[in-house]
Short mmCIF file of N, CA and C in Angstrom, two decimals:
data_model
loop_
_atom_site.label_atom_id
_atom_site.label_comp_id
_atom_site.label_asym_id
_atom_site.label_seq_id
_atom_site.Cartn_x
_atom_site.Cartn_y
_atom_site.Cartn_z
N UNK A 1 141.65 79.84 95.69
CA UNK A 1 140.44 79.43 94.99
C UNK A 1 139.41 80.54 95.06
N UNK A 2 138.41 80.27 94.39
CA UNK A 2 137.93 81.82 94.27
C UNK A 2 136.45 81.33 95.23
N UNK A 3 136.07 79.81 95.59
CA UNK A 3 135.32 79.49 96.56
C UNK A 3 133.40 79.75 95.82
N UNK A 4 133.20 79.60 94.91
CA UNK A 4 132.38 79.86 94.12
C UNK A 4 131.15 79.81 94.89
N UNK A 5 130.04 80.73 95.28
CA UNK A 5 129.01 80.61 95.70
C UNK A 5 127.61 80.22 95.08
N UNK A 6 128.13 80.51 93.96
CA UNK A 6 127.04 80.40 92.75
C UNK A 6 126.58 79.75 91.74
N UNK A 7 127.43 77.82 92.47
CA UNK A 7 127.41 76.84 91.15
C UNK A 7 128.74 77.26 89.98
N UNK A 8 129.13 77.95 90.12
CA UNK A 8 129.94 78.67 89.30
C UNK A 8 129.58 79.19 87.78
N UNK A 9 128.57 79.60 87.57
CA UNK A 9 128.10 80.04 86.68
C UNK A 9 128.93 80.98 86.10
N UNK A 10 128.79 81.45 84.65
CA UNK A 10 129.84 82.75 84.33
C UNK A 10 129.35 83.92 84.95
N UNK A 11 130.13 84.93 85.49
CA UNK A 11 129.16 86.34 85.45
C UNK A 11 128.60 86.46 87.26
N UNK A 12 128.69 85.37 87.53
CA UNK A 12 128.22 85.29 88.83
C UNK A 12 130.01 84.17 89.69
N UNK A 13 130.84 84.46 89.23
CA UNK A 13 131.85 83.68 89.84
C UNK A 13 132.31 84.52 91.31
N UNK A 14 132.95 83.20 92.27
CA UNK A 14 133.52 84.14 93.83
C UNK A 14 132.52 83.92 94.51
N UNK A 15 132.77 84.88 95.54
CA UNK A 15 132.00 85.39 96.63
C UNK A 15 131.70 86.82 96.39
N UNK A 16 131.83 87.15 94.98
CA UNK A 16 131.28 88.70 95.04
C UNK A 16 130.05 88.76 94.99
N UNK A 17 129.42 89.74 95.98
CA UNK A 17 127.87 89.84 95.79
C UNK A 17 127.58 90.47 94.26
N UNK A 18 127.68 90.48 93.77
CA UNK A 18 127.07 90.92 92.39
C UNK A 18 127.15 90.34 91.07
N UNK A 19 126.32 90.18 90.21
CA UNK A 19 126.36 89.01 89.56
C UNK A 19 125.89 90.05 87.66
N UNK A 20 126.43 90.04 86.68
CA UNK A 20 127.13 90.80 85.93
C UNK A 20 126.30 90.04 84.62
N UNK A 21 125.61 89.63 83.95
CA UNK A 21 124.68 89.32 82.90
C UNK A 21 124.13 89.77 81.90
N UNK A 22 124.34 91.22 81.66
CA UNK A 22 123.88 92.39 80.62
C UNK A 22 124.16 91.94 79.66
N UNK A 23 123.30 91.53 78.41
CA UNK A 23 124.08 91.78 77.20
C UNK A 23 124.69 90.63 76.77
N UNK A 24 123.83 89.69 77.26
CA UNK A 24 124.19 87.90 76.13
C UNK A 24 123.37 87.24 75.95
N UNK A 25 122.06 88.07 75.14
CA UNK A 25 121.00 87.35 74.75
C UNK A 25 120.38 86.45 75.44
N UNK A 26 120.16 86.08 76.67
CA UNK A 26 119.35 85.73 77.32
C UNK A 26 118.27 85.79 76.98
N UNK A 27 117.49 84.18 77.18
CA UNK A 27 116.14 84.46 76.57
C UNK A 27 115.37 83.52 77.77
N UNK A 28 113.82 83.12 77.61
CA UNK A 28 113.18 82.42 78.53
C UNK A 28 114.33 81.15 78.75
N UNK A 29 114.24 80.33 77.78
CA UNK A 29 115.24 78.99 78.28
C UNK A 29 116.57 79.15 78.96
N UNK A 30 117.23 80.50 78.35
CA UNK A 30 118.63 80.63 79.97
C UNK A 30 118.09 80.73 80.97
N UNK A 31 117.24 81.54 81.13
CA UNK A 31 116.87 82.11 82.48
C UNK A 31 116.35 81.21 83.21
N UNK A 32 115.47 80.21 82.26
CA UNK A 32 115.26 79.02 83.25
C UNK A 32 116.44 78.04 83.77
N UNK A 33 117.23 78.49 82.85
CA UNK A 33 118.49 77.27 83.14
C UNK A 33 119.18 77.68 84.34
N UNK A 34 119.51 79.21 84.31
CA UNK A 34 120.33 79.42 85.36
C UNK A 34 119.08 80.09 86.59
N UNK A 35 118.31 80.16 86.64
CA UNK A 35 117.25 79.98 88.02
C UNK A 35 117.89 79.02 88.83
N UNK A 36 118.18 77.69 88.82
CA UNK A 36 118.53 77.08 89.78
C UNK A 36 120.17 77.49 90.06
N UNK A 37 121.03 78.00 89.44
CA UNK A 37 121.97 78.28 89.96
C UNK A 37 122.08 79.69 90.81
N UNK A 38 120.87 80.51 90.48
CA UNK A 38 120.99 81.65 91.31
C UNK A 38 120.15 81.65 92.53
N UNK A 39 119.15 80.36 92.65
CA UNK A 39 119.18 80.24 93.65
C UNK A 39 119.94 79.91 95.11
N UNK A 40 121.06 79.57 94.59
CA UNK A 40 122.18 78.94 95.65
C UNK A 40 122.91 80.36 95.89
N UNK A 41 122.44 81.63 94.98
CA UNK A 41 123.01 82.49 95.91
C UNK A 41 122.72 83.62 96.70
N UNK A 42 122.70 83.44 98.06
CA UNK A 42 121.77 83.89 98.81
C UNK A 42 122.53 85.59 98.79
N UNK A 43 123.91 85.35 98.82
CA UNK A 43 124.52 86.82 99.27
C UNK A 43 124.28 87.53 98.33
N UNK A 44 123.80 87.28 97.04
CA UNK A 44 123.45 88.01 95.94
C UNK A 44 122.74 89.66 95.98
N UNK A 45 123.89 90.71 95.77
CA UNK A 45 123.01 91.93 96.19
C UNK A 45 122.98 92.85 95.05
N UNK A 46 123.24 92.88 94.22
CA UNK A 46 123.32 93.07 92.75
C UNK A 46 123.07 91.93 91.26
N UNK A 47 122.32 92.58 90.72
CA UNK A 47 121.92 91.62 89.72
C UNK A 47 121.90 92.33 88.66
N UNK A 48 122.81 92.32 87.48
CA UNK A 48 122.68 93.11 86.36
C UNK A 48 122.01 91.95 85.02
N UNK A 49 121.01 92.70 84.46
CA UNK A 49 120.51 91.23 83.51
C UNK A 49 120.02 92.21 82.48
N UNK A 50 120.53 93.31 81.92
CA UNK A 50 119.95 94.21 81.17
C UNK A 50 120.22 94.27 79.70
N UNK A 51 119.54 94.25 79.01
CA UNK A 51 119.91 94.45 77.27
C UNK A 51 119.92 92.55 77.19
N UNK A 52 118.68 91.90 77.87
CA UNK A 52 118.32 90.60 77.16
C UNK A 52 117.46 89.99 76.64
N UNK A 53 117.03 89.14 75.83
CA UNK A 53 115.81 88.59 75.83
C UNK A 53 115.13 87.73 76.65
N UNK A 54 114.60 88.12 77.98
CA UNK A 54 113.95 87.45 78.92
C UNK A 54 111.91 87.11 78.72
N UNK A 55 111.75 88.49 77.96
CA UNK A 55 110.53 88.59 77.99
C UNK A 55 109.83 88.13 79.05
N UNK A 56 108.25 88.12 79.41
CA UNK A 56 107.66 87.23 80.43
C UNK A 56 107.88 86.26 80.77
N UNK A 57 108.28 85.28 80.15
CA UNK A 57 108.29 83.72 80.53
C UNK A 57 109.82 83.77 81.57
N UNK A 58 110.76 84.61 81.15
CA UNK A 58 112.10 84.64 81.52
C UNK A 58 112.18 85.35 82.56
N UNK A 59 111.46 86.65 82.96
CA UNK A 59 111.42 87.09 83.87
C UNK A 59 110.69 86.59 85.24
N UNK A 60 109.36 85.16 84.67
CA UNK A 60 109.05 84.62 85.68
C UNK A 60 109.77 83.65 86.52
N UNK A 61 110.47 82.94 86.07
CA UNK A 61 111.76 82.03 85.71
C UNK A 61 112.59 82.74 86.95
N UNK A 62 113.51 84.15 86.85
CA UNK A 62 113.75 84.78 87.85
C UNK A 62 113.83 85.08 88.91
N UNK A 63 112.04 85.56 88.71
CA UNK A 63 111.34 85.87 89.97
C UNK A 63 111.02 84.59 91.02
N UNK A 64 110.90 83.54 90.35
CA UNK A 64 111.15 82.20 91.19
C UNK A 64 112.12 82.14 92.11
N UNK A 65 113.50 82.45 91.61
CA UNK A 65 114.28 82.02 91.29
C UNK A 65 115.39 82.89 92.35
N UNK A 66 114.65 84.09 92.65
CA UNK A 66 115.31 85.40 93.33
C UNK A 66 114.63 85.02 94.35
N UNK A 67 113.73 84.64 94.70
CA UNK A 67 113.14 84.55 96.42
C UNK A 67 114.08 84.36 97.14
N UNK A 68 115.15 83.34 97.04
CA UNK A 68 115.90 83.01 97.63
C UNK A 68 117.20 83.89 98.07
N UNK A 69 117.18 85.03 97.61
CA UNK A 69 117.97 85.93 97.54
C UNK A 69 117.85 87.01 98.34
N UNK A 70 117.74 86.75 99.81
CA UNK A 70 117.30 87.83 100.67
C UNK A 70 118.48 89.20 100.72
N UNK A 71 119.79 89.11 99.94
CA UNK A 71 120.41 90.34 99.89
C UNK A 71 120.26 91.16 99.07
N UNK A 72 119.46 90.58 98.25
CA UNK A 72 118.89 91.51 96.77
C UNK A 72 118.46 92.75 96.89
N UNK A 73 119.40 94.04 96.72
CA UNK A 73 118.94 94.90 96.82
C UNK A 73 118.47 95.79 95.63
N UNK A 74 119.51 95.12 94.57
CA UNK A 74 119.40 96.06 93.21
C UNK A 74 119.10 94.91 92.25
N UNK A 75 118.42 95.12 91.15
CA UNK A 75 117.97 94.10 90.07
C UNK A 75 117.72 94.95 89.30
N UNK A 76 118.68 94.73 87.92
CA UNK A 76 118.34 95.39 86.54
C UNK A 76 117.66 94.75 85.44
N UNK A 77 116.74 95.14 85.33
CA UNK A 77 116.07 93.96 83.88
C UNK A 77 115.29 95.04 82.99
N UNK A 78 115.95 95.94 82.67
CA UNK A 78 115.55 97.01 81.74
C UNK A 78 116.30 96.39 79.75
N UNK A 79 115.55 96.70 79.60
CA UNK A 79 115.45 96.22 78.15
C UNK A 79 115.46 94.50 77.73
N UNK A 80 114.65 94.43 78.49
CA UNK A 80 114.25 92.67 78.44
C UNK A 80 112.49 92.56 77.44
N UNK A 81 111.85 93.45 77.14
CA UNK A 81 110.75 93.31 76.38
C UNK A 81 109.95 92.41 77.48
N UNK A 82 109.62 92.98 78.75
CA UNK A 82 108.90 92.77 79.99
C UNK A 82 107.60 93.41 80.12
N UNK A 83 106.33 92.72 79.78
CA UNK A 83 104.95 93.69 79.42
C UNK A 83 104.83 94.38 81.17
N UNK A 84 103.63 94.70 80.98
CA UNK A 84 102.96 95.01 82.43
C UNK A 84 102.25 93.85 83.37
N UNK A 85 101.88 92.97 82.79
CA UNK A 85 102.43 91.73 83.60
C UNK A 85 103.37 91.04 83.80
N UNK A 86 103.96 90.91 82.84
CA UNK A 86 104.90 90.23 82.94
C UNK A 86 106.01 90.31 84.41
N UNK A 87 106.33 91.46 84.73
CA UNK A 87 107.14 91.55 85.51
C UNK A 87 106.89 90.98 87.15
N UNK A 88 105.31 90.56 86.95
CA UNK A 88 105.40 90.08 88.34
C UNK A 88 104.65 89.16 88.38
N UNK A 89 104.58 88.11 87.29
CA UNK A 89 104.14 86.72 87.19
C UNK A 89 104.51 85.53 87.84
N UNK A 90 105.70 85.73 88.85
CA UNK A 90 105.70 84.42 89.96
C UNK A 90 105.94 85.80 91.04
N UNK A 91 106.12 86.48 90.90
CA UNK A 91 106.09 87.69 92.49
C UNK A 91 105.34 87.41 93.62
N UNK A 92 105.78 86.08 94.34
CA UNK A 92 105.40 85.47 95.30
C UNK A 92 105.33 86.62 96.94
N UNK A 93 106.36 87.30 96.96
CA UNK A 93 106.71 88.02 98.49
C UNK A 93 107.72 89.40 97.82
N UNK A 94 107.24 90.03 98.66
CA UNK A 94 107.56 91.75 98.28
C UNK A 94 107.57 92.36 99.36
N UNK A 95 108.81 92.66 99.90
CA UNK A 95 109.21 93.33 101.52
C UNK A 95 109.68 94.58 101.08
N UNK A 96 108.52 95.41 101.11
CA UNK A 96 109.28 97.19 101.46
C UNK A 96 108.98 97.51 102.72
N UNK A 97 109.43 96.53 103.75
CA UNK A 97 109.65 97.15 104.55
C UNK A 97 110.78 98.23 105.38
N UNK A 98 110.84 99.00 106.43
CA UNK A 98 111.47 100.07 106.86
C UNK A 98 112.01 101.18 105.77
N UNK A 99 111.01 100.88 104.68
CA UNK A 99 110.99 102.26 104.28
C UNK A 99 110.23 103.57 104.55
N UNK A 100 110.25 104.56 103.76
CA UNK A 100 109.68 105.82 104.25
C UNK A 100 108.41 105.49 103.06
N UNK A 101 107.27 104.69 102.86
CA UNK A 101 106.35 104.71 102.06
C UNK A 101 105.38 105.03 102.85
N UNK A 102 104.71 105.96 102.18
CA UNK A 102 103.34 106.61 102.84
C UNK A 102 101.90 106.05 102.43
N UNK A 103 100.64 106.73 102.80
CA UNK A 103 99.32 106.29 102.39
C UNK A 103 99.40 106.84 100.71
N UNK A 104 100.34 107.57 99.95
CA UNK A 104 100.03 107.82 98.83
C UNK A 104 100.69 106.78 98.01
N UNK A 105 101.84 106.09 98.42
CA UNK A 105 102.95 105.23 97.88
C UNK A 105 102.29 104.14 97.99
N UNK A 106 101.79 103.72 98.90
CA UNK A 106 100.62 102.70 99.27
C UNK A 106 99.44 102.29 98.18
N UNK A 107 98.99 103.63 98.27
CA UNK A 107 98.06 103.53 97.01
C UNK A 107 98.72 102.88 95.73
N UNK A 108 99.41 103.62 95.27
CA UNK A 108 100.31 103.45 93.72
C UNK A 108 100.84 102.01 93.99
N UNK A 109 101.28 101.34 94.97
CA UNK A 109 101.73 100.34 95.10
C UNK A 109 100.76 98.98 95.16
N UNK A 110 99.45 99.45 95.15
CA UNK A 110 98.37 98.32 95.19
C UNK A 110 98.06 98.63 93.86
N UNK A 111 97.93 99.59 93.02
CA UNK A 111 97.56 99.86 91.84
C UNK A 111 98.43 98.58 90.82
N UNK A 112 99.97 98.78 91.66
CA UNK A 112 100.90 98.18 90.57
C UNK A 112 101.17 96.77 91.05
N UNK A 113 100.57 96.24 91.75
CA UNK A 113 100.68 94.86 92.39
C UNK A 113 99.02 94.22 92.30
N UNK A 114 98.13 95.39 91.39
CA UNK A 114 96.74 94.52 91.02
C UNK A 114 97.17 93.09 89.99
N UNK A 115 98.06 93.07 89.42
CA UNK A 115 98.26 92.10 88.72
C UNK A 115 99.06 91.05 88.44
N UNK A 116 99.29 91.02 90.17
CA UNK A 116 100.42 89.92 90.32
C UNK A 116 99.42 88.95 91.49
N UNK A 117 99.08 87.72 90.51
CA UNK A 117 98.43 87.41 90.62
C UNK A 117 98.59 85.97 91.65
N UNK A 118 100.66 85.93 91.82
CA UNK A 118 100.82 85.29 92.72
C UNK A 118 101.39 86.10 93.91
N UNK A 119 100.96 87.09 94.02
CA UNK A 119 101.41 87.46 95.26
C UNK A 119 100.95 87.30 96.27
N UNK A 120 101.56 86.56 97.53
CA UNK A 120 100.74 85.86 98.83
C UNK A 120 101.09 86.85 100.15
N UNK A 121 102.22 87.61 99.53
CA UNK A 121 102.72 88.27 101.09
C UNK A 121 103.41 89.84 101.13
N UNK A 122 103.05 90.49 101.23
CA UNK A 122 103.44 92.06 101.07
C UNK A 122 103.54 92.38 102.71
N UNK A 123 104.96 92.99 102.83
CA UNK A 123 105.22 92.80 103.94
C UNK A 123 105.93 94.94 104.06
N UNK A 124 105.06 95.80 104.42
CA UNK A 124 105.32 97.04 104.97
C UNK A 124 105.37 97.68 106.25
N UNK A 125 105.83 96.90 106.85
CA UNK A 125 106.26 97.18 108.30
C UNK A 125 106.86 98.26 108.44
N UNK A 126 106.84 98.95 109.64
CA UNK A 126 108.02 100.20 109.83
C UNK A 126 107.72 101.22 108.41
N UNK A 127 106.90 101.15 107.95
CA UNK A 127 106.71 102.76 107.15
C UNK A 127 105.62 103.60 107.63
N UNK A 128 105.29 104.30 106.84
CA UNK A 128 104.54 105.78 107.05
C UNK A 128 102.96 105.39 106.64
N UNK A 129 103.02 104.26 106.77
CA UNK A 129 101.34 103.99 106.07
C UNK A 129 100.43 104.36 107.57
N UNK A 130 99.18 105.30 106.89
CA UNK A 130 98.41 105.65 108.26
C UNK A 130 96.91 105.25 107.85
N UNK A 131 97.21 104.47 106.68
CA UNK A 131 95.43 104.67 105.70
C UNK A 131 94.65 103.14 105.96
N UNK A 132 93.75 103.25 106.32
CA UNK A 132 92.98 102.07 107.08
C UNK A 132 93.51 100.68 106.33
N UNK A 133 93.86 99.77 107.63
CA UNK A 133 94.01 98.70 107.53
C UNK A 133 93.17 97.63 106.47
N UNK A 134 92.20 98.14 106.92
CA UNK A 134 91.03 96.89 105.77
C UNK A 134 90.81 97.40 104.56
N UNK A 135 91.11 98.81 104.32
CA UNK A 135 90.82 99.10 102.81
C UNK A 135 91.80 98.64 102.24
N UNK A 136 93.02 98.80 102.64
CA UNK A 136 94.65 98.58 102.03
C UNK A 136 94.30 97.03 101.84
N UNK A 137 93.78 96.27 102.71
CA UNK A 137 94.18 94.73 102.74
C UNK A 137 92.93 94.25 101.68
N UNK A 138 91.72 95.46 101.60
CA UNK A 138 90.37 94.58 100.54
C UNK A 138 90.98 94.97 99.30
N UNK A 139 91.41 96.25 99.19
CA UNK A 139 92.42 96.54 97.70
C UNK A 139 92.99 95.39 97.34
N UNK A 140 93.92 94.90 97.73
CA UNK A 140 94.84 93.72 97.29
C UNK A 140 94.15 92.46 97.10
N UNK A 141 93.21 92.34 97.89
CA UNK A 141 92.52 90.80 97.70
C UNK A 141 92.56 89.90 98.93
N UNK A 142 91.93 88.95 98.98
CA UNK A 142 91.82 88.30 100.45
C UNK A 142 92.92 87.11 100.30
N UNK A 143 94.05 87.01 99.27
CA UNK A 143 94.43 86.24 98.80
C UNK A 143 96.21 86.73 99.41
N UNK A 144 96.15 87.84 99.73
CA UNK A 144 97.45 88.68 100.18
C UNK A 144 97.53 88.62 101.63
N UNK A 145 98.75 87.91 102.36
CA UNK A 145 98.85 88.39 103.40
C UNK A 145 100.00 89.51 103.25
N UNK A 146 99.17 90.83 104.13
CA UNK A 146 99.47 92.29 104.41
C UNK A 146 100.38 92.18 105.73
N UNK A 147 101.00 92.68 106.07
CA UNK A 147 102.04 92.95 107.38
C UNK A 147 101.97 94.34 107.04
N UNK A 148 101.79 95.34 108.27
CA UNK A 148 101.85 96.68 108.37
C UNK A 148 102.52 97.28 109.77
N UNK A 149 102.45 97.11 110.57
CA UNK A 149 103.29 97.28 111.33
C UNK A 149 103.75 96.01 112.34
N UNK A 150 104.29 96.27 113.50
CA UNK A 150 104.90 95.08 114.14
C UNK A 150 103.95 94.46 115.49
N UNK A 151 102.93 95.16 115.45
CA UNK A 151 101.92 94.55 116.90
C UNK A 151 100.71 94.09 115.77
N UNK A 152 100.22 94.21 115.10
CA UNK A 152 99.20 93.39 114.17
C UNK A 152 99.33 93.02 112.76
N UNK A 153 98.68 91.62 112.24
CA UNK A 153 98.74 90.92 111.16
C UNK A 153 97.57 91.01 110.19
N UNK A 154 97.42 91.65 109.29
CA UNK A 154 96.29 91.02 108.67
C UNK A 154 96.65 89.50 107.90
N UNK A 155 95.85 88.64 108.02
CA UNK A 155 96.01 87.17 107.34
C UNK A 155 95.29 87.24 105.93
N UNK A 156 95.16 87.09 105.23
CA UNK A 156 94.31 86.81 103.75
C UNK A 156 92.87 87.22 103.69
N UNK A 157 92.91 88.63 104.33
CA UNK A 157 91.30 89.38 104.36
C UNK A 157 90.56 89.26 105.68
N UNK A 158 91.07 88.62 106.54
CA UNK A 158 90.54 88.02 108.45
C UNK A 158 90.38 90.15 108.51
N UNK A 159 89.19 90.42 109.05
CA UNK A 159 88.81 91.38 109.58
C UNK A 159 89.38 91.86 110.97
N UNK A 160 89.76 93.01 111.26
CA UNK A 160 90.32 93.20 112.65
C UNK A 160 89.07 93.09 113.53
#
């Protein structure tokens, strides 16, 4: 049996982590449809969804929809007609952590997360950030909980 992890959806059949979707017109209403089936898959570490019609509504749908997907390492959604909001209209939690991101990546990264307007939790632990705690955390809003390294928390704007 092939032991289906994924509701058995097409494209996502098995236990293979990677889930294969490019290129069958996908539009907001699939994406909402199969949100609940990709939530059931957690081992999910590849996601190909490229050359569809997701637009905003479809890509939020997703982003719901992927939280649940803590193996997610790769996600393709290039040629989906995805504005500059759009792409991070339910972008609830965003872990770059133990990467090598610095106070300049930092910057660019609050620039591009000014408009995700559900984002509650940005989590950069273990990187190269050295640029004051409270500016990084008033940039984002008092609405973001910040994680920066592993001995202190900022909570939703709480002052050190």
């Amino acid at each position: 049996g092939s032991g289906s992890s994924c509701g058995g959806a097409a494209g996502l059949q098995g236990t293979d982590a990677s889930g294969h979707l490019g290129e069958n017109d996908i539009g907001a209403e699939g994406a909402d449809h199969l949100a609940g089936v990709l939530g059931e898959c957690t081992a999910l570490a590849h996601l190909d969804f490229m050359f569809n019609l997701l637009g905003d509504e479809g890509a939020g749908h997703l982003a719901g929809a992927l939280q649940a997907c803590n193996a997610l390492a790769h996600l393709d959604l290039s040629n989906n007609d995805i504005s500059d909001e759009g792409w991070c209209t339910a972008l609830a939690h965003l872990d770059l952590s133990n990467n090598d991101i610095g106070a300049e990546g930092a910057g660019h990264l609050v620039e591009a997360v000014e408009k995700c307007k559900a984002l509650a939790h940005l989590d950069l632990r273990h990187d190269k950030i050295v640029a004051e705690p409270q500016g990084l955390q008033k940039s984002l809003g008092p609405n973001v909980e910040l994680l920066i390294c592993e001995t202190w928390t900022l909570l939703r704007g709480d002052v050190l």
